[in-house]
Coordinates of C-alpha atoms and ligand atoms in Angstrom, one line a residue:
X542 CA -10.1 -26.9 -8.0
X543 CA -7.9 -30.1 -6.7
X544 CA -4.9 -30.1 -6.8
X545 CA -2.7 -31.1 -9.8
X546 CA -1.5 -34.5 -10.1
X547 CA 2.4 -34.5 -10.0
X548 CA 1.9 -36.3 -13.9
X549 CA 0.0 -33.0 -15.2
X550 CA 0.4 -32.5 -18.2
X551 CA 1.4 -28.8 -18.2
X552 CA 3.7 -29.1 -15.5
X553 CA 6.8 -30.5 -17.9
X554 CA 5.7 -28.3 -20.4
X555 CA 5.7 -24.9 -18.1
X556 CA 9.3 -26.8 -16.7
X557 CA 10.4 -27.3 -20.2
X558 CA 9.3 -23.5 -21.6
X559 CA 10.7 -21.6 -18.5
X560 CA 13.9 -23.3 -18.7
X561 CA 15.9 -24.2 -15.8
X562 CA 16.2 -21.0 -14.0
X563 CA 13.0 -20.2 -14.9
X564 CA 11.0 -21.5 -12.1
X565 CA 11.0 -23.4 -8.4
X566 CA 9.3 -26.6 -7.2
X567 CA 11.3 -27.5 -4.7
X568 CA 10.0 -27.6 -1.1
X569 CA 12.0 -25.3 0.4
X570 CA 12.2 -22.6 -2.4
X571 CA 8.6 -22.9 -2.9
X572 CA 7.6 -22.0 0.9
X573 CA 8.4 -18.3 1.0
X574 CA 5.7 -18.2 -1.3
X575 CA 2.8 -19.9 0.5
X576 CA 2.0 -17.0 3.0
X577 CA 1.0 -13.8 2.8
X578 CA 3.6 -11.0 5.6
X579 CA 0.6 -10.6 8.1
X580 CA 0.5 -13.9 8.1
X581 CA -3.4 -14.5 7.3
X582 CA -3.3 -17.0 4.8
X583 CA -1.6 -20.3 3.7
X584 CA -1.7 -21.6 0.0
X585 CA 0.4 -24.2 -1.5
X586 CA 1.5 -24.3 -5.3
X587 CA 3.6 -26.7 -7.9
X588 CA 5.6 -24.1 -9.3
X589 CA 6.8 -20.8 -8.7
X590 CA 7.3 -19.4 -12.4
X591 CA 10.2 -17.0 -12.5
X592 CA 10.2 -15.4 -16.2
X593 CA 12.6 -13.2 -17.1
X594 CA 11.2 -11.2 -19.8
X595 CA 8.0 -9.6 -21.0
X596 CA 7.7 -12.5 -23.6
X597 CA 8.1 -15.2 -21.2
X598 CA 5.4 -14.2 -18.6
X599 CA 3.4 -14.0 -22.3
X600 CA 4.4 -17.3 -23.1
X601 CA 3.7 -18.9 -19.0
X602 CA 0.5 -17.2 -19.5
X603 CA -0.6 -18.4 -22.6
X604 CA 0.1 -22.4 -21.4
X605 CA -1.4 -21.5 -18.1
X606 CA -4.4 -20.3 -20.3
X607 CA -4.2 -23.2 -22.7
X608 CA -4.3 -25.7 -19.6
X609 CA -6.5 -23.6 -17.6
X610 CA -4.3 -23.3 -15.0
X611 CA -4.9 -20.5 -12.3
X612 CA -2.0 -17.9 -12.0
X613 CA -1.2 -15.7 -8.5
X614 CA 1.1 -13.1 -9.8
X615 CA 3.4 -12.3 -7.1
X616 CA 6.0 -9.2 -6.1
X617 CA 7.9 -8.8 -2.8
X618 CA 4.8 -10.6 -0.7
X619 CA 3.8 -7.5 1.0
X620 CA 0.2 -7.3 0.4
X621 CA -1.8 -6.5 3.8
X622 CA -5.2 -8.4 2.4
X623 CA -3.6 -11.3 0.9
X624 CA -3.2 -10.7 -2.4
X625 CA -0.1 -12.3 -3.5
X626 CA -1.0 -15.7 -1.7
X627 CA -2.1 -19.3 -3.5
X628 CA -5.4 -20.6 -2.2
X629 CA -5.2 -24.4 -0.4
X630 CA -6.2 -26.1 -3.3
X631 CA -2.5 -26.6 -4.9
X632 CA -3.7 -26.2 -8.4
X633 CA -2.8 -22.5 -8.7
X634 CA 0.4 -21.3 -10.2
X635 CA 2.3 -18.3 -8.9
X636 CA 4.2 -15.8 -11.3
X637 CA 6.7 -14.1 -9.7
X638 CA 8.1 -11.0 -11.7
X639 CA 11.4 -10.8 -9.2
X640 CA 13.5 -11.2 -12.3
X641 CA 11.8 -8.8 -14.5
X642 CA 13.4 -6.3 -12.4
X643 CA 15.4 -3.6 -14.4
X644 CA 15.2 -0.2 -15.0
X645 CA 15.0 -0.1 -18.7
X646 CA 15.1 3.9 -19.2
X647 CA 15.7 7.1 -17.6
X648 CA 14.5 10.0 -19.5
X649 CA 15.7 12.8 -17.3
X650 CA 14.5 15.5 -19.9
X651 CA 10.9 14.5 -19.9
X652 CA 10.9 13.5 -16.1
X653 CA 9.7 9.9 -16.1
X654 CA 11.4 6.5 -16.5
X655 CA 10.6 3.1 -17.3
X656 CA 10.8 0.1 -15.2
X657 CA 9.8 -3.6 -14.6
X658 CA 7.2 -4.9 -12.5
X659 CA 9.9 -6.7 -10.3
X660 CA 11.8 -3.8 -9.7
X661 CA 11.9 -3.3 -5.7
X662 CA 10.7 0.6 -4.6
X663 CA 13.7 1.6 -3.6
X664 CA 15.7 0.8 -6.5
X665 CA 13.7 2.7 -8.5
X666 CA 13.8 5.8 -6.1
X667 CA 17.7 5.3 -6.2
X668 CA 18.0 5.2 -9.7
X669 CA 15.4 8.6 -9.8
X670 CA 18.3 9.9 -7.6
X671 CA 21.4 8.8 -9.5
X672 CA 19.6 10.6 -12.2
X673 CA 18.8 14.0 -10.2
X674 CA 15.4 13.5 -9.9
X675 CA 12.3 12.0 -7.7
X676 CA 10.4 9.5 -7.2
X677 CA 8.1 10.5 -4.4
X678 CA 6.4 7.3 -3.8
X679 CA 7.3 6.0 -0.2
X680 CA 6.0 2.9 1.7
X681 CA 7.5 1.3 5.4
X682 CA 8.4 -1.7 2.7
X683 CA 10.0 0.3 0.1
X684 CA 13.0 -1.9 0.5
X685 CA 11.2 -5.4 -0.3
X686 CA 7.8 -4.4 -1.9
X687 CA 8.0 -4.0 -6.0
X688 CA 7.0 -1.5 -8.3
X689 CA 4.1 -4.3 -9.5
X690 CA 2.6 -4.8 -6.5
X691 CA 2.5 -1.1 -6.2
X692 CA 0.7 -0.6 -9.1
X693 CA -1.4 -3.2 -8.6
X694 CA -2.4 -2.8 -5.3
X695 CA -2.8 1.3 -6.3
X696 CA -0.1 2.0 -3.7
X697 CA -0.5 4.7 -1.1
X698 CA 2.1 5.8 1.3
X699 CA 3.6 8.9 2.9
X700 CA 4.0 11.2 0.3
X701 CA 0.2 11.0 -1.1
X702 CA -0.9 14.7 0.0
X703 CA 1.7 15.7 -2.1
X704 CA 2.2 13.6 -5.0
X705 CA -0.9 11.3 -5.2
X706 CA -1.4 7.4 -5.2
X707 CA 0.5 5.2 -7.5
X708 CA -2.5 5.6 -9.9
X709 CA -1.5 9.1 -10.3
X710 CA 2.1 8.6 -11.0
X711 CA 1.6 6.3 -13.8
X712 CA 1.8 7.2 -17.6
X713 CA 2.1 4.5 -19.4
X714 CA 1.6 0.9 -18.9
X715 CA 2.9 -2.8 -20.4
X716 CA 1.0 -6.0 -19.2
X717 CA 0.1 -9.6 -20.2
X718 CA -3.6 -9.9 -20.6
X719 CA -5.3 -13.5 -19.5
X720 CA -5.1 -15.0 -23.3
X721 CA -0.9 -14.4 -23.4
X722 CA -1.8 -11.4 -25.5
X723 CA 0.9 -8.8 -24.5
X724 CA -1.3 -4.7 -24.7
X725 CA 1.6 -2.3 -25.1
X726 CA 0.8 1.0 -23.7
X727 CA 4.4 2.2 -22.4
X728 CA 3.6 5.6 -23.6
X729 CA 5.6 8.2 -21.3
X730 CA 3.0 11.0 -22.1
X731 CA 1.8 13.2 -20.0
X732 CA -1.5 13.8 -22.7
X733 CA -2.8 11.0 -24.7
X734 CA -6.6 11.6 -25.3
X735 CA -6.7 8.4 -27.4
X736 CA -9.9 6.7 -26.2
X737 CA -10.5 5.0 -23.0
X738 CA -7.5 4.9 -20.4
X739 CA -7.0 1.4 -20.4
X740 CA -4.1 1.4 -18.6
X741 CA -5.8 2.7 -15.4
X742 CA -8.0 -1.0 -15.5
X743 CA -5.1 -2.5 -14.4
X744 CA -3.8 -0.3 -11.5
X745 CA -5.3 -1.5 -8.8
X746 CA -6.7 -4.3 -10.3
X747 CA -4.1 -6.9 -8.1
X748 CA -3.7 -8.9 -10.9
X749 CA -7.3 -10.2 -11.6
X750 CA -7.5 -9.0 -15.0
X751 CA -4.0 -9.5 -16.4
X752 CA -0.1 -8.6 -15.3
X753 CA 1.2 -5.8 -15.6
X754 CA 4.6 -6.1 -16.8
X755 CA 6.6 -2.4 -16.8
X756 CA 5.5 1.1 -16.2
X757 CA 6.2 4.5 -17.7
X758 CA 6.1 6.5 -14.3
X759 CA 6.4 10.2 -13.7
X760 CA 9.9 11.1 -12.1
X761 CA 9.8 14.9 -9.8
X762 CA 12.6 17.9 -9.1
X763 CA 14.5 16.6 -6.4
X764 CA 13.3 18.8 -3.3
X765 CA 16.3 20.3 -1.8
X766 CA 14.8 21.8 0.8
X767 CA 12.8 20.5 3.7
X768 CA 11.2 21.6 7.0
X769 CA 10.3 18.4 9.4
X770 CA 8.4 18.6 12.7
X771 CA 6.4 16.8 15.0
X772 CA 3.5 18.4 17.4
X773 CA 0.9 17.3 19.8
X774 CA -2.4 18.6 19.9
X775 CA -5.6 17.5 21.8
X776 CA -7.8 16.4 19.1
X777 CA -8.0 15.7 15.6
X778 CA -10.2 18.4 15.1
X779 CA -7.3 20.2 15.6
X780 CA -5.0 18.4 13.7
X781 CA -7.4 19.1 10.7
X782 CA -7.3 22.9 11.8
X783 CA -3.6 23.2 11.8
X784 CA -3.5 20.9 8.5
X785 CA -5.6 24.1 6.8
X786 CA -2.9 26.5 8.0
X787 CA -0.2 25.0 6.6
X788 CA -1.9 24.5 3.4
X789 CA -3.2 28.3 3.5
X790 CA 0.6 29.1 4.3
X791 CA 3.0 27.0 2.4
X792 CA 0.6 25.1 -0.2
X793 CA 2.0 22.3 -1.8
X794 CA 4.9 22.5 0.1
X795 CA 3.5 20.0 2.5
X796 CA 3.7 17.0 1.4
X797 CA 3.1 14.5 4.7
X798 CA 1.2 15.1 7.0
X799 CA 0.6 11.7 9.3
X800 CA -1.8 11.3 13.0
X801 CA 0.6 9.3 15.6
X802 CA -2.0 8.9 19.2
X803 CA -0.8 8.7 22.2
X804 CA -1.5 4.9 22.4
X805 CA 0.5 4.3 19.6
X806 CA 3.6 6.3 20.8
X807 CA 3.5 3.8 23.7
X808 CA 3.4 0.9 21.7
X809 CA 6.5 2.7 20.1
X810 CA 8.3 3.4 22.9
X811 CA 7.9 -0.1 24.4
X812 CA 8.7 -2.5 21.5
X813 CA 11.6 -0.5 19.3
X814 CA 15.1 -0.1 20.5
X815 CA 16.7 3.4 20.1
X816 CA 13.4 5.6 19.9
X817 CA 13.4 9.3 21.3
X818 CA 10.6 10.0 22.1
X819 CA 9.6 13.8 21.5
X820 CA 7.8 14.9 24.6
X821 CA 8.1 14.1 28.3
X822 CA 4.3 14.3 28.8
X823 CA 2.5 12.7 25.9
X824 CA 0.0 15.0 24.1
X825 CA -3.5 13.4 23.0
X826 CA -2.2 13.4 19.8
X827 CA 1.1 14.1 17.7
X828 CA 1.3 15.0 14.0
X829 CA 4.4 14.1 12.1
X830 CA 4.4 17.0 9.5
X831 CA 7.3 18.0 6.5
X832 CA 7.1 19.9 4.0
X833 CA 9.7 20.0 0.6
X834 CA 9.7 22.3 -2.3
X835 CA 12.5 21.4 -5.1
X836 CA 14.6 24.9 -5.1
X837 CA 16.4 25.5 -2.1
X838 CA 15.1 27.5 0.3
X839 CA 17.0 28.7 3.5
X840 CA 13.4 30.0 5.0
X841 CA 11.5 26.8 5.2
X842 CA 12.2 26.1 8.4
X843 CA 12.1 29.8 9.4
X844 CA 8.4 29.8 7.9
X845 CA 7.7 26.6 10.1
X846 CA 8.6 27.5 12.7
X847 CA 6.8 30.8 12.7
X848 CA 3.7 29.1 12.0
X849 CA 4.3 26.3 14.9
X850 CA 4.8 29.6 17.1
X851 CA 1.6 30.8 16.5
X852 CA -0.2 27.5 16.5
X853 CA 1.3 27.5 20.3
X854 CA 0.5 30.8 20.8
X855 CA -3.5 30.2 20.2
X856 CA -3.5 27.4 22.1
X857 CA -4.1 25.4 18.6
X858 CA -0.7 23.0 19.5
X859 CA 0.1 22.2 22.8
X860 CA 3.7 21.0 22.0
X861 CA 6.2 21.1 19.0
X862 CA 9.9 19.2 18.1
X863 CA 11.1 20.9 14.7
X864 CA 14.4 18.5 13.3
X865 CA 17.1 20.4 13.6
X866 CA 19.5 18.1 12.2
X867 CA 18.9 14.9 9.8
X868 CA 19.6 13.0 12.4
X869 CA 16.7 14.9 14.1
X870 CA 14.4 14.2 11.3
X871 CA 15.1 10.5 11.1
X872 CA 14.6 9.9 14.5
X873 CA 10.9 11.5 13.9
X874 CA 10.0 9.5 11.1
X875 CA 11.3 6.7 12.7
X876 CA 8.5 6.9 15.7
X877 CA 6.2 7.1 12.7
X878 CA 7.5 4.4 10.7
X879 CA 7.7 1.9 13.6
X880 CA 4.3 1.9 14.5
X881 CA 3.3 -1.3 12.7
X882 CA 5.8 -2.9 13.7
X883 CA 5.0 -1.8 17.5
X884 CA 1.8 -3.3 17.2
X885 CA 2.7 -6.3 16.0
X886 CA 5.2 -7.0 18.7
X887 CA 2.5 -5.8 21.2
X888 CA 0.1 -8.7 20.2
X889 CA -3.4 -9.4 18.3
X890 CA -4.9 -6.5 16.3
X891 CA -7.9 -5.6 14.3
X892 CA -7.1 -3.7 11.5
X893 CA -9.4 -1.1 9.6
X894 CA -7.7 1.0 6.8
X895 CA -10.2 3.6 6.1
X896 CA -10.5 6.8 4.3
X897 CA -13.2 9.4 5.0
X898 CA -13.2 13.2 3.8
X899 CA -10.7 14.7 6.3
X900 CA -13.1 17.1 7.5
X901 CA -14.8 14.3 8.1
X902 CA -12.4 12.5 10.1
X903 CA -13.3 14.2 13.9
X904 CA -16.9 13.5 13.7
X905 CA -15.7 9.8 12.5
X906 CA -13.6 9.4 15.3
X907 CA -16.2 10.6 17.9
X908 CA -18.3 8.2 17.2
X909 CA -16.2 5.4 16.3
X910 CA -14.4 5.4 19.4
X911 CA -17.2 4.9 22.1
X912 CA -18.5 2.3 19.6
X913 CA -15.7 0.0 19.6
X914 CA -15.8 0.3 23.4
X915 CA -19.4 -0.6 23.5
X916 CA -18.7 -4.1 22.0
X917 CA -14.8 -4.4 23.3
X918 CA -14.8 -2.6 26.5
X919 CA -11.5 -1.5 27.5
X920 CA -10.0 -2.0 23.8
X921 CA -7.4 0.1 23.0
X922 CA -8.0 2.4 19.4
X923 CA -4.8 2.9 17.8
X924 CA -6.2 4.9 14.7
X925 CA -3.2 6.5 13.4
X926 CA -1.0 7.1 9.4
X927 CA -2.2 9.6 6.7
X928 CA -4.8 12.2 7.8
X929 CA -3.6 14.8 5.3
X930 CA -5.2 12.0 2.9
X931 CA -8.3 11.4 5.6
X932 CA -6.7 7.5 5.3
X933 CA -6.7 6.5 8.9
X934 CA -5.6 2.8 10.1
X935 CA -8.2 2.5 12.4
X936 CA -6.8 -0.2 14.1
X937 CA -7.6 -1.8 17.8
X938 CA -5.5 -3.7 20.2
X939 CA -7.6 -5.5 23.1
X940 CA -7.9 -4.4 26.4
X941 CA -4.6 -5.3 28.4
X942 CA -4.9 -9.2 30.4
X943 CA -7.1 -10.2 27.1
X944 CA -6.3 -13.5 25.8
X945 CA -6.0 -13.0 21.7
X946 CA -8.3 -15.5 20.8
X947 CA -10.6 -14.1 23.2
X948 CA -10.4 -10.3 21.7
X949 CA -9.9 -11.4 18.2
X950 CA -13.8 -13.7 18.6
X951 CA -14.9 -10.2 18.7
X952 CA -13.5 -9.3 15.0
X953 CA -16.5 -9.4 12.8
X954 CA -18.3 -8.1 15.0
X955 CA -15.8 -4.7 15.0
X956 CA -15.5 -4.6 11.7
X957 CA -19.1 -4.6 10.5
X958 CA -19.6 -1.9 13.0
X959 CA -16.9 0.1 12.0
X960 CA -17.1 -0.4 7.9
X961 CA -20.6 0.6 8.6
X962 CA -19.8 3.8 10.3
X963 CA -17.5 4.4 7.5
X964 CA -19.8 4.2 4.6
X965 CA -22.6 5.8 6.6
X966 CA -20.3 9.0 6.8
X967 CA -19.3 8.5 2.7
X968 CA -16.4 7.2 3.5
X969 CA -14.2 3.6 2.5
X970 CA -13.3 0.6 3.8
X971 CA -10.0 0.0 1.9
X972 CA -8.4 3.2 1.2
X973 CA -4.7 2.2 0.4
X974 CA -4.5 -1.6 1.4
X975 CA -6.7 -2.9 -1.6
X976 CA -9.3 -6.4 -1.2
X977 CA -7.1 -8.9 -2.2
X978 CA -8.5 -12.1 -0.3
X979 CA -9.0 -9.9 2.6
X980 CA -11.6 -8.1 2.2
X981 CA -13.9 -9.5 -1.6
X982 CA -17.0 -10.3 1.5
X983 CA -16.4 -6.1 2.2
X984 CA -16.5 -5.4 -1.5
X985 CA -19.8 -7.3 -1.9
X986 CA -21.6 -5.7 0.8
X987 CA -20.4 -2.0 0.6
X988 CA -19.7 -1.6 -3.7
X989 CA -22.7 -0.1 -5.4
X990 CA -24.4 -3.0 -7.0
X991 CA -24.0 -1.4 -10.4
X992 CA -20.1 -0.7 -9.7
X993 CA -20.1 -4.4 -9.0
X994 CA -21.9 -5.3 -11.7
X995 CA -19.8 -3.6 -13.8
X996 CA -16.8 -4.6 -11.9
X997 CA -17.7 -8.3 -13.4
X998 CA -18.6 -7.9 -16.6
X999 CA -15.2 -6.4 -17.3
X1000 CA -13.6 -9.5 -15.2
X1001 CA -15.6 -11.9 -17.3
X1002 CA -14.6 -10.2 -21.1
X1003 CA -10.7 -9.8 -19.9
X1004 CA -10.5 -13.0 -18.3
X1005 CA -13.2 -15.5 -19.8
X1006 CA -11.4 -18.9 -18.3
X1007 CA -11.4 -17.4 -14.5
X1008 CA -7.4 -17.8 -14.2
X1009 CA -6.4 -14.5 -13.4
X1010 CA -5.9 -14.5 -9.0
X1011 CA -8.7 -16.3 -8.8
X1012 CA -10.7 -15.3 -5.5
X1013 CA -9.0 -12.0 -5.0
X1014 CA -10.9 -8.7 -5.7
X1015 CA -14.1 -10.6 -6.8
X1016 CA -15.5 -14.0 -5.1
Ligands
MLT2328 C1 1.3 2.3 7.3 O1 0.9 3.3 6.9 O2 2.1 2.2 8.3 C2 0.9 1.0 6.6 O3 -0.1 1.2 5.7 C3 0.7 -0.1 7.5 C4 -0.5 -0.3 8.4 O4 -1.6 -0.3 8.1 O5 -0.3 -0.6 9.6
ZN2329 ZN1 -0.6 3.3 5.5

């Protein structure tokens, strides 16, 4: 694909449809568009199309489709593998849904609301709130990434345990299929046995097989009470143990449960202003545990701390901080919540977000750790985030005096080693970040071939022309 001369033919009429505040092409308002947050990729683009409504992303698809011009449908440009970002070539429009942003409908009595695709995470958990009741998904870029991008990346976060991915949150769904055509299925039901769930085609799908538009989404009882603590522990093995207890003690009342290693701690400590950090001697490894339940309940924290006792008691913990104030608790979460950040600041990384079977996750980590040290000696595994979900970030920062370019030669060589230690053990190589651009060479090698198979057929009846994110999810 070359890119489009500045005459093309579509370009006045996608102008000329959108209307004046319906798109960019200026330099400088195009350029926060052209790379991805990790900074991985660098596209360039005509146009940023900025429709307003449902009918005008219809009608910039439709052209697009009639012109065969490739769209990148784009939400707050937090994708971790690319998604969101136009290849080199020049010739690819992207669709940005930031003004399809509103909250359309609250229905407070049937505990779910409707919103747009461009509606940024927190907004919608603020308007939940306004309306006494939950959203529970939560993300370290719930003030910038959308509600789109969430769906369509299949969204993760720290409430998963608990509430499940954005797959599971979803109800109903509205989106723009490849031809313009606009497949209405903003049902807020919780059962609908009406044939095939088409809807769940899309989630997930990072906009290769049409754009999603606005979502029906299941809304929660506001949980009034909560119990937050962090402990250390020597291994994940125990980690898993003590993650069994509280389950067999409180049940659903946990609802994170997140691995924070030593290492990472340290990154914490050294890169972020105004940490605490819990313990004076640094366990092996800390969990960042809290449980909720929607009524209030005065013995929460009571019951926690009982069980934390214990856990000390039988040697199972080796340290504990419960948040005694809010203040308490935010400083905890905010060790937790800084950790990407940390590692940025510290340098080069390799990144792995894998998910195993969390019983699986000790014997994973046994091996995986002496591996990456036979082919980076001295690298530094930071493998921390959501065990209670056995999603790990397996990530690895190189050995202290390594010159980046040096450490980050070693990359494929890591991940192969480590994706293949995942699926050998059942496991997978994107458990909450999606493929985007990042990782379609992963897909290929580790999907089933029938999966895959199937995978295209279903790219190639929804999107016939190939316009649809072109070279994301599927090469
Ligand atoms: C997290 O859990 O902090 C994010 O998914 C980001 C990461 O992979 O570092
Ligand atoms: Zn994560």
């Amino acid at each position: 694909m070359t890119k489009p001369h500045p005459a093309a033919p579509w370009l006045p009429v996608l102008r000329e449809s959108l209307g004046p505040d319906g798109y960019l092409d200026q330099a400088g308002d195009l350029e926060p568009f052209l790379s991805d947050w990790r900074k991985l990729y660098r596209g360039s683009t005509p146009l940023v199309a900025l429709p307003a409504t449902t009918a005008e992303v219809a009608s910039v698809v439709r052209l697009c489709a009639e012109y065969r011009v490739p769209i990148v449908p784009h939400g707050g440009n937090t994708s971790y593998c690319g998604g969101a970002t136009p290849s080199e070539s020049g010739a690819e429009v992207v669709l940005s849904l930031r003004r399809l942003n509103r909250v359309r409908e609250v229905d407070t009595a049937n505990y779910s609301v409707t919103v747009e695709a461009g509606c940024i995470l927190a907004r919608l958990q603020e308007a939940a709130e306004e309306a006494g009741r939950y959203f529970p998904m939560s993300l370290g870029s719930e003030g910038s990434c959308t509600v789109g991008g969430n769906l369509s990346t299949n969204a993760g976060g720290t409430a998963v345990l608990r509430y499940g991915m954005m797959r599971d949150l979803v109800l109903g769904l509205e989106v723009v299929l490849p031809d313009g055509r606009i497949l209405d299925q903003l049902r807020c039901l919780r059962k609908d046995n009406t044939g095939y769930d088409l809807k769940q085609l899309f989630i997930g799908a990072e906009g290769s097989l049409g754009v999603i538009t606005a979502a029906c989404l299941k809304l929660f009882p506001r949980p009034a009470a909560h119990a937050t603590a962090m402990v250390g522990l020597n291994s994940v093995a125990d980690a898993v143990t003590l993650l069994g207890r509280l389950r067999d003690a409180v049940g659903d009342a946990v609802v994170t449960f997140e691995l924070i290693p030593a290492a990472a701690l340290e990154l914490v400590g050294r890169h972020i202003d105004s940490v605490h950090l819990p313990f004076e001697m640094p366990p092996p490894f800390c969990v960042l545990m809290e449980l909720a339940l929607p009524a209030p309940d005065s013995d929460l924290v009571a019951r926690l701390e009982a069980l934390l006792g214990s856990g000390l008691e039988s040697g199972l913990l080796c340290d504990a901080v419960l948040a005694d104030s809010l203040a308490r608790r935010e400083q905890l979460w905010k060790l937790r919540e800084s950790i990407p950040e940390a590692q940025t600041r510290e340098g080069a990384s390799l990144k792995h977000d894998i998910s195993l079977p969390t019983s699986a996750l000790p014997g994973f980590m046994a091996e995986a750790v002496p591996l990456v040290d036979s082919i980076i000696p001295a690298a530094r595994v930071i493998a921390y985030g959501h065990l209670g979900d056995g999603n790990l970030h397996f990530n690895v920062s190189p050995p202290t005096n390594t010159e980046a370019a040096d450490f980050l030669e070693q990359g494929p060589a890591l991940k192969r080693a480590v994706h293949d230690l995942v699926k050998a053990r059942g496991g997978s190589f994107s458990a909450e970040h999606g493929i985007g651009r990042l990782k379609v060479g992963e897909l290929e090698r580790y999907e089933d071939p029938v999966a895959l198979s199937l995978m295209r057929q279903l790219k190639q009846s929804l999107d016939p022309l190939g316009i649809m994110n072109p070279g994301k999810v599927l090469a």
